[in-house]
Tab-separated table of C-alpha atoms in Angstrom:
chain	number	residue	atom	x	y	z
A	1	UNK	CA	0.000	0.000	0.000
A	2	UNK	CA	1.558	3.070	-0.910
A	3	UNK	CA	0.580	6.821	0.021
A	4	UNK	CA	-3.478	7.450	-0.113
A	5	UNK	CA	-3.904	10.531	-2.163
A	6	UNK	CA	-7.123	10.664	-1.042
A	7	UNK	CA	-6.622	11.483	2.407
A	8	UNK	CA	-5.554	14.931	0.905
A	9	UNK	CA	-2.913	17.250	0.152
A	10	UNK	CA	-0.067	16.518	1.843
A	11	UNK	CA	2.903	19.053	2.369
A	12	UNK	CA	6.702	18.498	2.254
A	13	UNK	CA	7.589	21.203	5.077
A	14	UNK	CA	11.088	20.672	6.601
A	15	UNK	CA	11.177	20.195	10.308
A	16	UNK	CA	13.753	21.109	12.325
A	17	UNK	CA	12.402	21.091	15.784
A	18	UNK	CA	14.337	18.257	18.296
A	19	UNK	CA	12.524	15.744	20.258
A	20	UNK	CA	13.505	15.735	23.767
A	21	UNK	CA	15.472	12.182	24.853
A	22	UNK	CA	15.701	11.693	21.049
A	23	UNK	CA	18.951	9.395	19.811
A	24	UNK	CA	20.213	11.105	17.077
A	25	UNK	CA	20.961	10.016	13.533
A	26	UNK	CA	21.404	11.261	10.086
A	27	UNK	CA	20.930	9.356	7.060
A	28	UNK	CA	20.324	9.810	3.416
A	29	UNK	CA	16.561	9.910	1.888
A	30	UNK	CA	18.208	7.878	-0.731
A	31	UNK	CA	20.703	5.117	-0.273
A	32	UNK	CA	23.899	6.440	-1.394
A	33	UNK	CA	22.537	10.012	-1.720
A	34	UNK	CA	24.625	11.439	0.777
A	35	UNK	CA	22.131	13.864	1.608
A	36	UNK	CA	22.534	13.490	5.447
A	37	UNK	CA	19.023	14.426	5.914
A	38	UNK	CA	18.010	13.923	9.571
A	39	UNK	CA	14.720	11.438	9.496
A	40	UNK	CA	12.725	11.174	12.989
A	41	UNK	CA	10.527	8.714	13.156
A	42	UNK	CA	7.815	8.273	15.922
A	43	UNK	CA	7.184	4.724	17.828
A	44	UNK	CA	3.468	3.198	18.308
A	45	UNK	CA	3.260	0.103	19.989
A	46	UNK	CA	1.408	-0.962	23.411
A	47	UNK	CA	4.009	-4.005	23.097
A	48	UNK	CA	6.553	-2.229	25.433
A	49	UNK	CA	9.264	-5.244	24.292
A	50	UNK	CA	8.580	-4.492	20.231
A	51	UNK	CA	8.798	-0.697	21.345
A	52	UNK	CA	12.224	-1.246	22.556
A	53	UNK	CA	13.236	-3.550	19.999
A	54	UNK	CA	12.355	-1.283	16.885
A	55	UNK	CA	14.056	1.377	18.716
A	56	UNK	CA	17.222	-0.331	18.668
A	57	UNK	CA	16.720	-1.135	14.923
A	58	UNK	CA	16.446	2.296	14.116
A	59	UNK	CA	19.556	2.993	15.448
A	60	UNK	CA	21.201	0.466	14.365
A	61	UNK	CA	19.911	1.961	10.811
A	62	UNK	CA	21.093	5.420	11.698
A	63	UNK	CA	17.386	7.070	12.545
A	64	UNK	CA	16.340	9.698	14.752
A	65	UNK	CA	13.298	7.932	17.623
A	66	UNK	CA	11.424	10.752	18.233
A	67	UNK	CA	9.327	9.153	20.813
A	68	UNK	CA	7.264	6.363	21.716
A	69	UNK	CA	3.686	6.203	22.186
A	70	UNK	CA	1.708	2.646	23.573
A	71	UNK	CA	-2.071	4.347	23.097
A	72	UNK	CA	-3.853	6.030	20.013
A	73	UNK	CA	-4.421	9.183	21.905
A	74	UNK	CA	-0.833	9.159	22.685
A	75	UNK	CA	0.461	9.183	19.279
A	76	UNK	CA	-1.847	11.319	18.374
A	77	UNK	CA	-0.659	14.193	20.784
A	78	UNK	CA	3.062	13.127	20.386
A	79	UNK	CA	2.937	13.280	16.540
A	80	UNK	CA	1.813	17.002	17.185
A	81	UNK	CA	4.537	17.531	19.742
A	82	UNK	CA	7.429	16.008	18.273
A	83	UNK	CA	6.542	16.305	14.451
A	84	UNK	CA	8.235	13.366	13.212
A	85	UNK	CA	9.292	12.428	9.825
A	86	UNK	CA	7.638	9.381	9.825
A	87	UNK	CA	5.493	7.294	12.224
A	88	UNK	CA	5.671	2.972	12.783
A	89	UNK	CA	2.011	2.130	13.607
A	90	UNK	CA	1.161	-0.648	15.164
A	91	UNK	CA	-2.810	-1.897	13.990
A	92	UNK	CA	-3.856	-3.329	17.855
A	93	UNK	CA	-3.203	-0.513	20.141
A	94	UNK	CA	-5.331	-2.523	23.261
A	95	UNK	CA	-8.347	-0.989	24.618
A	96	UNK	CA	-8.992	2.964	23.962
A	97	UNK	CA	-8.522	2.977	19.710
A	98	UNK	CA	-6.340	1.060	17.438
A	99	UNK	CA	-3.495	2.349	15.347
A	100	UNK	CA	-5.937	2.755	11.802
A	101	UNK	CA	-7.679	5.469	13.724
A	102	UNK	CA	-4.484	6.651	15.241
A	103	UNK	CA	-3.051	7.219	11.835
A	104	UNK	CA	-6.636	8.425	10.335
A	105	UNK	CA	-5.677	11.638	12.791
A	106	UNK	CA	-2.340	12.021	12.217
A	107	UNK	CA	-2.001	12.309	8.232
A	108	UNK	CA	-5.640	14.412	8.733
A	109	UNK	CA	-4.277	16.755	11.136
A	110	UNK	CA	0.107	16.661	10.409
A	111	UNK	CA	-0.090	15.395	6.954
A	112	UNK	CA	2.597	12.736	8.275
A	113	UNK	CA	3.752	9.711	6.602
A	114	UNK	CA	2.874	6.751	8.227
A	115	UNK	CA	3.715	3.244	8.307
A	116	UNK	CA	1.687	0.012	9.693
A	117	UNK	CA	3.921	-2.150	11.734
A	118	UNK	CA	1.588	-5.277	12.193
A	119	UNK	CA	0.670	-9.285	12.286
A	120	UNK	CA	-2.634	-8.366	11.185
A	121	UNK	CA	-2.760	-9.520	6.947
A	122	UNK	CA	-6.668	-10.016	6.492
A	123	UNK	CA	-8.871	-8.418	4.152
A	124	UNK	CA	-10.635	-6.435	5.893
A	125	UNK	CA	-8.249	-4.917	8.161
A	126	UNK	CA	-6.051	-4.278	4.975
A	127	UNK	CA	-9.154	-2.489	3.852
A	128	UNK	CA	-9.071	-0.566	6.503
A	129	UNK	CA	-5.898	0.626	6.550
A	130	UNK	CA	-5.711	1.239	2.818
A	131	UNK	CA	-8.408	3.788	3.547
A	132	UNK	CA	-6.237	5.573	6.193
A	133	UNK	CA	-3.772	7.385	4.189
A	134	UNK	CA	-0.691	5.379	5.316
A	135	UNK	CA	2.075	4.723	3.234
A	136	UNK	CA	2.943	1.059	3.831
A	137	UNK	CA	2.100	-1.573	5.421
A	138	UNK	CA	4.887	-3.932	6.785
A	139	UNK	CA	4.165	-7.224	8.487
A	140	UNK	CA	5.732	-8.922	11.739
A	141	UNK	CA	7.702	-10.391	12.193
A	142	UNK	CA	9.867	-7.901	9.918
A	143	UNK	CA	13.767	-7.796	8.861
A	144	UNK	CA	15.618	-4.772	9.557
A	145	UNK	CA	16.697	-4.697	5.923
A	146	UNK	CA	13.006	-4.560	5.155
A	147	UNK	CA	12.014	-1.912	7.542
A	148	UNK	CA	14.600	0.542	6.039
A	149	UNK	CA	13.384	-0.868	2.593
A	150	UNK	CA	9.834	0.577	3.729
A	151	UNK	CA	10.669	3.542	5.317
A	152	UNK	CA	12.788	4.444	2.065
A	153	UNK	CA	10.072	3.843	-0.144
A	154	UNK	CA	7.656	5.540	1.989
A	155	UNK	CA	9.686	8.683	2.585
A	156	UNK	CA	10.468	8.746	-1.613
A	157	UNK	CA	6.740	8.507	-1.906
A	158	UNK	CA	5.293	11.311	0.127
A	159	UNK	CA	8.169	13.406	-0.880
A	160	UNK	CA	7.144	12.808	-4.469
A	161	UNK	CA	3.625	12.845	-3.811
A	162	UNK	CA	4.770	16.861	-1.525
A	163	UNK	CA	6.323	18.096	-4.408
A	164	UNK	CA	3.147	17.830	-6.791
A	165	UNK	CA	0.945	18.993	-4.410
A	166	UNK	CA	3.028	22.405	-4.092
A	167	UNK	CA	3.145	22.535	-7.813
């Protein structure tokens, strides 16, 4: 699933604000672009293990956490707070909202790439999330090389997708 253009415009604004507690990275949009383009990328999982464990990876890969949510109403608030570049969404989020609606008010609201992170493959939640706006849809368990692979692609995507909307 790539980026829903009809969840609307979307805008390529740089953001240069820092997350607080954030690790710090830089890495290239494009593999061997050597654009050093810093690329945050928000956390949303109410597995606290998986949280910690896809934070590693993306350090290991040379990205920017900035933060981790467990709740829809918390990623929701820290995607406003921390503007991220990018945000992993879990689908099951546990009581309170799942990650679909999560992401539903995050590209409506910040216009921000997002990402589903899940072990959920049926049709209908597939459905669902291909109505959300997200960008991809990754499912666990997940390689590392893969999870750059879809952050890439995502990132190329909305970037693309930013640039025609401006024009």
């Amino acid at each position: 699933i790539l980026c829903d253009r009809s969840a609307g415009t979307v805008r390529g604004e740089p953001n240069t604000a820092a997350a607080p507690n954030a690790m710090q990275a830089r890495v290239p949009l494009e593999p061997g672009s050597g654009t050093g383009e810093q690329v945050r990328i928000l956390v949303v999982d109410d597995d606290s293990v998986i949280a910690l464990l896809l934070q590693r990876s993306l350090a290991r890969l040379g990205y920017e956490v900035a933060g981790v949510a467990s709740t829809r109403d918390q990623a929701v608030e820290m995607a406003q707070r921390t503007q991220p570049s990018l945000v992993l969404m879990d689908i099951n989020l546990g009581p309170g909202g799942d990650g679909i609606e999560a992401a539903e008010a995050i590209v409506r609201e910040r216009r921000t790439p997002v990402i589903f992170l899940t072990a959920y493959s049926e049709d209908a939640v597939l459905g669902r999330a291909r109505g959300s706006g997200a960008c991809g849809y990754l499912l666990k368990p997940f390689s590392e090389r893969g999870l750059h692979v879809t952050i890439q692609m995502a990132l190329e995507r909305y970037r693309s997708e930013s640039l025609l909307a401006d024009s």
